[in-house]
mmCIF file of C-alpha atoms and ligand atoms in Angstrom:
data_model
loop_
_atom_site.group_PDB
_atom_site.id
_atom_site.type_symbol
_atom_site.label_atom_id
_atom_site.label_comp_id
_atom_site.label_asym_id
_atom_site.label_seq_id
_atom_site.Cartn_x
_atom_site.Cartn_y
_atom_site.Cartn_z
ATOM 1 C CA MET A 6 -5.477 -30.544 -3.162
ATOM 2 C CA LYS A 7 -5.807 -28.016 -5.736
ATOM 3 C CA THR A 8 -4.626 -24.296 -4.907
ATOM 4 C CA VAL A 9 -6.107 -21.351 -6.574
ATOM 5 C CA GLY A 10 -4.753 -17.656 -6.282
ATOM 6 C CA VAL A 11 -7.269 -14.776 -5.846
ATOM 7 C CA PHE A 12 -6.283 -10.972 -6.057
ATOM 8 C CA ASP A 13 -7.936 -7.691 -5.991
ATOM 9 C CA SER A 14 -6.929 -4.241 -5.706
ATOM 10 C CA GLY A 15 -7.624 -4.799 -2.185
ATOM 11 C CA VAL A 16 -10.512 -6.094 0.373
ATOM 12 C CA GLY A 17 -13.374 -6.008 -2.130
ATOM 13 C CA GLY A 18 -12.162 -9.429 -3.726
ATOM 14 C CA LEU A 19 -13.299 -10.766 -0.424
ATOM 15 C CA SER A 20 -16.868 -10.809 -1.813
ATOM 16 C CA VAL A 21 -15.624 -13.389 -4.397
ATOM 17 C CA LEU A 22 -13.604 -15.340 -2.162
ATOM 18 C CA ARG A 23 -16.422 -15.829 0.040
ATOM 19 C CA ALA A 24 -18.732 -17.379 -2.740
ATOM 20 C CA LEU A 25 -15.550 -19.738 -3.793
ATOM 21 C CA LEU A 26 -15.360 -20.779 0.102
ATOM 22 C CA ALA A 27 -18.925 -21.756 -0.088
ATOM 23 C CA GLU A 28 -18.590 -23.503 -3.388
ATOM 24 C CA LEU A 29 -15.302 -25.238 -3.345
ATOM 25 C CA PRO A 30 -14.629 -25.880 0.157
ATOM 26 C CA GLY A 31 -11.765 -28.599 -0.493
ATOM 27 C CA VAL A 32 -9.699 -26.149 -2.473
ATOM 28 C CA ARG A 33 -6.771 -24.165 -0.847
ATOM 29 C CA PHE A 34 -7.139 -20.467 -1.753
ATOM 30 C CA VAL A 35 -4.369 -17.791 -1.585
ATOM 31 C CA TYR A 36 -5.796 -14.244 -1.514
ATOM 32 C CA VAL A 37 -3.801 -11.425 -2.167
ATOM 33 C CA ALA A 38 -4.885 -7.764 -1.520
ATOM 34 C CA ASP A 39 -3.017 -5.374 -3.581
ATOM 35 C CA SER A 40 -3.922 -2.546 -0.854
ATOM 36 C CA ALA A 41 -0.656 -0.576 -1.134
ATOM 37 C CA HIS A 42 -1.783 0.282 -4.948
ATOM 38 C CA ALA A 43 -5.561 0.400 -4.296
ATOM 39 C CA PRO A 44 -7.814 1.856 -5.919
ATOM 40 C CA TYR A 45 -7.423 0.429 -9.183
ATOM 41 C CA GLY A 46 -10.449 2.084 -10.709
ATOM 42 C CA GLU A 47 -8.943 5.462 -11.558
ATOM 43 C CA ARG A 48 -5.258 4.004 -12.615
ATOM 44 C CA THR A 49 -4.029 3.586 -16.205
ATOM 45 C CA VAL A 50 -3.948 0.359 -18.145
ATOM 46 C CA ALA A 51 -0.155 0.064 -17.862
ATOM 47 C CA GLU A 52 -0.119 0.390 -14.176
ATOM 48 C CA ILE A 53 -2.918 -2.208 -13.444
ATOM 49 C CA THR A 54 -1.185 -4.699 -15.995
ATOM 50 C CA GLU A 55 1.685 -4.158 -14.116
ATOM 51 C CA ARG A 56 0.606 -4.952 -10.865
ATOM 52 C CA SER A 57 -1.520 -7.898 -12.223
ATOM 53 C CA GLU A 58 1.551 -9.491 -13.952
ATOM 54 C CA SER A 59 3.396 -8.958 -10.797
ATOM 55 C CA ILE A 60 1.062 -10.642 -8.257
ATOM 56 C CA THR A 61 0.598 -13.525 -10.691
ATOM 57 C CA ALA A 62 4.196 -14.278 -11.103
ATOM 58 C CA TRP A 63 4.550 -14.374 -7.014
ATOM 59 C CA LEU A 64 1.526 -16.793 -6.944
ATOM 60 C CA ARG A 65 2.817 -18.910 -9.626
ATOM 61 C CA SER A 66 6.479 -19.181 -7.984
ATOM 62 C CA THR A 67 5.588 -19.098 -4.279
ATOM 63 C CA HIS A 68 2.363 -21.043 -4.141
ATOM 64 C CA HIS A 69 2.274 -23.174 -7.414
ATOM 65 C CA ILE A 70 -1.264 -22.499 -8.226
ATOM 66 C CA ASP A 71 -3.440 -24.455 -10.399
ATOM 67 C CA ALA A 72 -5.771 -21.574 -11.389
ATOM 68 C CA LEU A 73 -6.098 -17.827 -10.880
ATOM 69 C CA VAL A 74 -9.186 -15.777 -10.253
ATOM 70 C CA VAL A 75 -8.909 -11.879 -10.993
ATOM 71 C CA ALA A 76 -11.459 -10.906 -8.139
ATOM 72 C CA CYS A 77 -11.654 -7.466 -9.945
ATOM 73 C CA ASN A 78 -13.803 -6.041 -12.208
ATOM 74 C CA THR A 79 -11.399 -3.345 -13.417
ATOM 75 C CA ALA A 80 -8.269 -5.750 -13.480
ATOM 76 C CA THR A 81 -10.365 -8.134 -15.536
ATOM 77 C CA ALA A 82 -11.548 -5.410 -17.862
ATOM 78 C CA LEU A 83 -7.741 -3.615 -18.437
ATOM 79 C CA ALA A 84 -5.517 -6.834 -17.821
ATOM 80 C CA ILE A 85 -7.022 -10.392 -18.055
ATOM 81 C CA ASP A 86 -6.067 -10.359 -21.921
ATOM 82 C CA SER A 87 -2.329 -9.736 -21.133
ATOM 83 C CA LEU A 88 -2.344 -12.045 -18.255
ATOM 84 C CA ARG A 89 -3.587 -14.962 -20.302
ATOM 85 C CA ALA A 90 -1.350 -14.050 -22.910
ATOM 86 C CA THR A 91 1.827 -14.293 -20.478
ATOM 87 C CA HIS A 92 0.473 -17.367 -18.971
ATOM 88 C CA PRO A 93 -1.406 -19.544 -21.605
ATOM 89 C CA ASP A 94 -0.761 -22.724 -19.445
ATOM 90 C CA LEU A 95 -2.593 -21.184 -16.301
ATOM 91 C CA PRO A 96 -6.511 -21.228 -16.167
ATOM 92 C CA ILE A 97 -7.668 -17.787 -15.381
ATOM 93 C CA VAL A 98 -10.996 -16.935 -14.375
ATOM 94 C CA GLY A 99 -11.950 -13.310 -14.350
ATOM 95 C CA VAL A 100 -15.337 -11.182 -13.226
ATOM 96 C CA GLU A 101 -17.461 -8.839 -15.155
ATOM 97 C CA PRO A 102 -20.249 -6.799 -14.282
ATOM 98 C CA ALA A 103 -23.403 -9.169 -14.293
ATOM 99 C CA LEU A 104 -25.098 -7.626 -17.137
ATOM 100 C CA LYS A 105 -26.314 -10.539 -18.436
ATOM 101 C CA PRO A 106 -27.920 -12.102 -15.372
ATOM 102 C CA ALA A 107 -29.659 -8.741 -14.977
ATOM 103 C CA ALA A 108 -30.821 -8.340 -18.667
ATOM 104 C CA ALA A 109 -32.371 -12.182 -18.044
ATOM 105 C CA THR A 110 -34.304 -10.813 -14.945
ATOM 106 C CA SER A 111 -35.353 -7.203 -15.398
ATOM 107 C CA GLN A 112 -38.977 -6.762 -15.895
ATOM 108 C CA THR A 113 -38.858 -3.181 -16.478
ATOM 109 C CA ARG A 114 -35.847 -3.380 -18.684
ATOM 110 C CA HIS A 115 -34.171 -0.243 -17.025
ATOM 111 C CA ILE A 116 -30.995 -1.567 -15.096
ATOM 112 C CA GLY A 117 -28.515 0.576 -13.329
ATOM 113 C CA VAL A 118 -24.968 -0.504 -13.342
ATOM 114 C CA LEU A 119 -22.464 0.859 -10.758
ATOM 115 C CA ALA A 120 -18.902 0.255 -11.422
ATOM 116 C CA THR A 121 -15.235 2.122 -11.664
ATOM 117 C CA ARG A 122 -14.576 4.655 -14.162
ATOM 118 C CA GLY A 123 -11.769 1.904 -15.375
ATOM 119 C CA THR A 124 -14.407 -0.701 -15.924
ATOM 120 C CA LEU A 125 -17.228 1.617 -17.652
ATOM 121 C CA ASN A 126 -14.491 3.090 -19.807
ATOM 122 C CA SER A 127 -13.013 -0.241 -21.066
ATOM 123 C CA GLU A 128 -13.598 -1.737 -24.536
ATOM 124 C CA ARG A 129 -14.386 -5.280 -22.638
ATOM 125 C CA PHE A 130 -17.374 -3.639 -20.758
ATOM 126 C CA ALA A 131 -18.387 -1.589 -24.062
ATOM 127 C CA ARG A 132 -18.527 -4.901 -26.051
ATOM 128 C CA LEU A 133 -20.794 -6.743 -23.352
ATOM 129 C CA ARG A 134 -23.026 -3.725 -23.273
ATOM 130 C CA THR A 135 -23.419 -3.696 -27.030
ATOM 131 C CA GLN A 136 -23.989 -7.288 -27.447
ATOM 132 C CA LEU A 137 -26.432 -7.503 -24.894
ATOM 133 C CA GLU A 138 -28.600 -4.469 -26.072
ATOM 134 C CA SER A 139 -28.528 -5.969 -29.583
ATOM 135 C CA THR A 140 -29.185 -9.550 -28.482
ATOM 136 C CA ALA A 141 -31.564 -9.521 -25.443
ATOM 137 C CA SER A 142 -35.007 -11.042 -26.126
ATOM 138 C CA SER A 143 -36.486 -7.479 -25.502
ATOM 139 C CA PRO A 144 -34.683 -3.959 -25.590
ATOM 140 C CA VAL A 145 -32.819 -3.510 -22.522
ATOM 141 C CA HIS A 146 -31.654 -0.001 -21.176
ATOM 142 C CA PHE A 147 -28.480 0.193 -19.212
ATOM 143 C CA ILE A 148 -27.814 3.288 -16.712
ATOM 144 C CA CYS A 149 -24.059 3.452 -16.203
ATOM 145 C CA GLN A 150 -22.621 5.282 -13.283
ATOM 146 C CA PRO A 151 -19.127 5.558 -12.420
ATOM 147 C CA CYS A 152 -18.585 5.338 -8.648
ATOM 148 C CA ASP A 153 -15.170 7.444 -8.065
ATOM 149 C CA GLY A 154 -14.187 7.121 -4.501
ATOM 150 C CA LEU A 155 -16.715 4.474 -3.129
ATOM 151 C CA ALA A 156 -14.181 1.505 -3.511
ATOM 152 C CA ASP A 157 -11.420 3.490 -1.712
ATOM 153 C CA ALA A 158 -14.143 4.621 0.833
ATOM 154 C CA ILE A 159 -14.859 0.736 1.577
ATOM 155 C CA GLU A 160 -11.096 -0.164 1.516
ATOM 156 C CA ARG A 161 -10.615 2.587 4.371
ATOM 157 C CA GLY A 162 -13.787 1.296 6.243
ATOM 158 C CA ASP A 163 -14.852 5.036 6.212
ATOM 159 C CA LEU A 164 -18.604 4.535 6.663
ATOM 160 C CA GLN A 165 -19.376 8.102 6.306
ATOM 161 C CA THR A 166 -17.937 8.702 3.054
ATOM 162 C CA GLN A 167 -19.209 5.710 1.803
ATOM 163 C CA GLN A 168 -22.790 6.757 3.109
ATOM 164 C CA ALA A 169 -22.583 10.229 1.160
ATOM 165 C CA LEU A 170 -20.707 8.686 -2.236
ATOM 166 C CA CYS A 171 -23.423 6.009 -2.250
ATOM 167 C CA GLU A 172 -26.101 8.815 -1.708
ATOM 168 C CA ARG A 173 -24.898 10.712 -4.503
ATOM 169 C CA TYR A 174 -24.460 8.022 -7.104
ATOM 170 C CA VAL A 175 -28.067 6.300 -6.372
ATOM 171 C CA GLN A 176 -29.283 10.030 -6.967
ATOM 172 C CA ALA A 177 -27.122 9.911 -10.177
ATOM 173 C CA LEU A 178 -28.783 6.819 -11.364
ATOM 174 C CA ARG A 179 -32.316 7.942 -10.819
ATOM 175 C CA ASN A 180 -31.537 11.050 -12.455
ATOM 176 C CA GLN A 181 -30.376 9.537 -15.675
ATOM 177 C CA ALA A 182 -33.004 6.690 -15.513
ATOM 178 C CA PRO A 183 -35.737 7.471 -18.321
ATOM 179 C CA GLY A 184 -37.810 4.935 -16.481
ATOM 180 C CA ASP A 185 -38.503 2.629 -13.505
ATOM 181 C CA MET A 186 -35.033 0.768 -12.599
ATOM 182 C CA ASP A 187 -35.690 -2.430 -11.004
ATOM 183 C CA THR A 188 -32.159 -3.770 -10.950
ATOM 184 C CA VAL A 189 -28.912 -2.634 -10.236
ATOM 185 C CA VAL A 190 -25.750 -4.302 -10.976
ATOM 186 C CA LEU A 191 -22.867 -4.197 -8.407
ATOM 187 C CA GLY A 192 -20.130 -4.106 -10.960
ATOM 188 C CA CYS A 193 -16.984 -3.785 -8.528
ATOM 189 C CA THR A 194 -16.248 -6.233 -6.202
ATOM 190 C CA HIS A 195 -15.992 -3.946 -3.215
ATOM 191 C CA TYR A 196 -19.367 -2.770 -3.662
ATOM 192 C CA PRO A 197 -21.398 -6.023 -2.144
ATOM 193 C CA PHE A 198 -19.862 -4.560 1.191
ATOM 194 C CA ALA A 199 -21.949 -1.432 0.891
ATOM 195 C CA ALA A 200 -25.129 -3.400 -0.197
ATOM 196 C CA ASP A 201 -27.080 -2.670 2.893
ATOM 197 C CA VAL A 202 -26.705 0.978 2.385
ATOM 198 C CA LEU A 203 -27.247 0.704 -1.199
ATOM 199 C CA ALA A 204 -30.272 -1.350 -0.750
ATOM 200 C CA GLN A 205 -31.672 1.062 1.957
ATOM 201 C CA LEU A 206 -31.436 4.030 -0.583
ATOM 202 C CA LEU A 207 -32.778 1.792 -3.588
ATOM 203 C CA GLY A 208 -35.673 0.677 -1.633
ATOM 204 C CA PRO A 209 -37.085 -2.798 -1.934
ATOM 205 C CA ASP A 210 -38.277 -2.849 -5.499
ATOM 206 C CA VAL A 211 -34.714 -2.721 -6.659
ATOM 207 C CA ALA A 212 -32.693 -5.939 -6.912
ATOM 208 C CA LEU A 213 -28.923 -5.853 -6.482
ATOM 209 C CA VAL A 214 -27.058 -8.298 -8.652
ATOM 210 C CA ASP A 215 -23.423 -9.347 -8.102
ATOM 211 C CA THR A 216 -21.175 -12.051 -9.610
ATOM 212 C CA GLY A 217 -19.493 -13.962 -7.040
ATOM 213 C CA THR A 218 -21.484 -16.940 -7.079
ATOM 214 C CA ALA A 219 -21.161 -17.194 -10.960
ATOM 215 C CA VAL A 220 -17.442 -16.847 -10.752
ATOM 216 C CA ALA A 221 -17.137 -19.291 -8.048
ATOM 217 C CA ARG A 222 -19.252 -21.918 -10.422
ATOM 218 C CA ARG A 223 -16.996 -21.193 -13.257
ATOM 219 C CA THR A 224 -14.083 -21.707 -11.197
ATOM 220 C CA ARG A 225 -15.151 -24.978 -10.426
ATOM 221 C CA ASP A 226 -16.062 -26.197 -13.724
ATOM 222 C CA VAL A 227 -12.159 -24.806 -14.667
ATOM 223 C CA LEU A 228 -10.528 -26.833 -11.867
ATOM 224 C CA ASN A 229 -12.107 -29.879 -13.440
ATOM 225 C CA VAL A 230 -12.183 -31.739 -9.728
ATOM 226 C CA SER A 231 -14.999 -34.320 -9.741
ATOM 227 C CA ASP A 232 -16.304 -33.629 -6.125
ATOM 228 C CA PRO A 233 -14.844 -30.416 -4.928
ATOM 229 C CA THR A 234 -16.702 -30.785 -1.749
ATOM 230 C CA ASN A 235 -14.979 -34.307 -0.747
ATOM 231 C CA THR A 236 -12.096 -32.975 0.944
ATOM 232 C CA ASN A 237 -11.353 -31.167 4.227
ATOM 233 C CA ALA A 238 -11.620 -27.666 4.230
ATOM 234 C CA THR A 239 -8.822 -25.590 4.630
ATOM 235 C CA SER A 240 -8.487 -21.839 5.845
ATOM 236 C CA PRO A 241 -7.393 -19.689 2.919
ATOM 237 C CA MET A 242 -3.977 -17.903 3.101
ATOM 238 C CA LEU A 243 -4.275 -13.871 3.104
ATOM 239 C CA PHE A 244 -1.853 -11.594 1.950
ATOM 240 C CA SER A 245 -1.770 -7.800 1.708
ATOM 241 C CA THR A 246 0.799 -5.193 -0.094
ATOM 242 C CA GLY A 247 -0.700 -2.837 2.326
ATOM 243 C CA ASP A 248 -1.557 -3.077 5.930
ATOM 244 C CA PRO A 249 -2.043 -6.749 6.775
ATOM 245 C CA ALA A 250 -4.015 -6.027 10.003
ATOM 246 C CA ALA A 251 -6.660 -4.413 7.995
ATOM 247 C CA LEU A 252 -7.113 -7.368 5.554
ATOM 248 C CA SER A 253 -7.258 -9.707 8.452
ATOM 249 C CA GLN A 254 -10.051 -7.475 10.278
ATOM 250 C CA ALA A 255 -12.079 -7.085 6.921
ATOM 251 C CA ALA A 256 -11.991 -11.075 6.368
ATOM 252 C CA GLU A 257 -13.260 -11.715 9.884
ATOM 253 C CA ARG A 258 -16.091 -9.026 9.770
ATOM 254 C CA TRP A 259 -17.176 -10.023 6.365
ATOM 255 C CA LEU A 260 -16.400 -13.739 6.209
ATOM 256 C CA GLY A 261 -16.173 -14.808 9.695
ATOM 257 C CA LEU A 262 -12.555 -15.893 9.186
ATOM 258 C CA ARG A 263 -9.911 -15.765 11.786
ATOM 259 C CA THR A 264 -6.806 -16.098 9.682
ATOM 260 C CA ARG A 265 -3.851 -13.789 10.251
ATOM 261 C CA ALA A 266 -3.094 -12.014 7.094
ATOM 262 C CA GLU A 267 0.781 -11.447 5.920
ATOM 263 C CA LYS A 268 2.513 -8.621 4.622
ATOM 264 C CA LEU A 269 3.727 -9.288 0.863
ATOM 265 C CA ALA A 270 6.288 -6.912 -0.501
ATOM 266 C CA ALA A 271 5.610 -7.397 -4.083
HETATM 267 N N1 DGL B 29 -12.610 -4.276 -6.667
HETATM 268 C C1 DGL B 29 -12.278 -3.740 -7.744
HETATM 269 C C2 DGL B 29 -13.559 -3.918 -8.937
HETATM 270 O O1 DGL B 29 -13.824 -4.883 -9.083
HETATM 271 C C3 DGL B 29 -11.214 -2.335 -7.922
HETATM 272 C C4 DGL B 29 -11.859 -1.384 -7.240
HETATM 273 C C5 DGL B 29 -10.528 -0.221 -7.379
HETATM 274 O O2 DGL B 29 -9.693 -0.664 -6.555
HETATM 275 O O3 DGL B 29 -10.902 0.812 -7.585
HETATM 276 O O4 DGL B 29 -13.386 -2.998 -9.921
#
């Protein structure tokens, strides 16, 4: 049986784990929530690289993982090149905001992007955006909104702050949009857990796009298992550098998992 490590700054990567479990039931997953250091979105490149390296080293030495999923847009944007250089023998799958699928389906060609400041300010994101703006079949316009504090509010389960920040950022998108937006990209793995609030504020004519399923399919290809469903399903192992009880509760609430998370002192 293959083992895959998955990590995020906190509980947000559970939105990716949900897709991984659906796509690869015969794989063992070890999930690390770096909640003691969340949020990553307003941290420096050096801090995020150090955290990503430390978690990856622990996953390799303790669980002998066959592949790693960086279930965090911010860590992918700022640290995946360094991780790949340090671990050339480990297949590493990252997540990045779903600009490409959004550009493929948007009719109005005005697409909102909600993500952390770290992701939106990164060179990796700038490259992706410029590439799509110059190659999309018809001109496409991305309206990017950094959402300071939103991942943190979701992390803490603070529904009131979550609602207030979603209202503020949806309004900010509308203020910047030169035309009708028909698509909004959820460019942080925490945001699918605020999708109901965002959908209500944006209305039924705006589609929300995230990357969970695409990342899970990419992981399946990278693992190179002929039939990933042909094994008994196992429960993922959950670890948190913060409060393990908060991770267990989030996993039960959002994924229906009844797994007890353990404390990780890394
Ligand atoms: N969930 C992460 C992301 O996809 C990080 C959010 C944060 O910690 O700021 O960007």
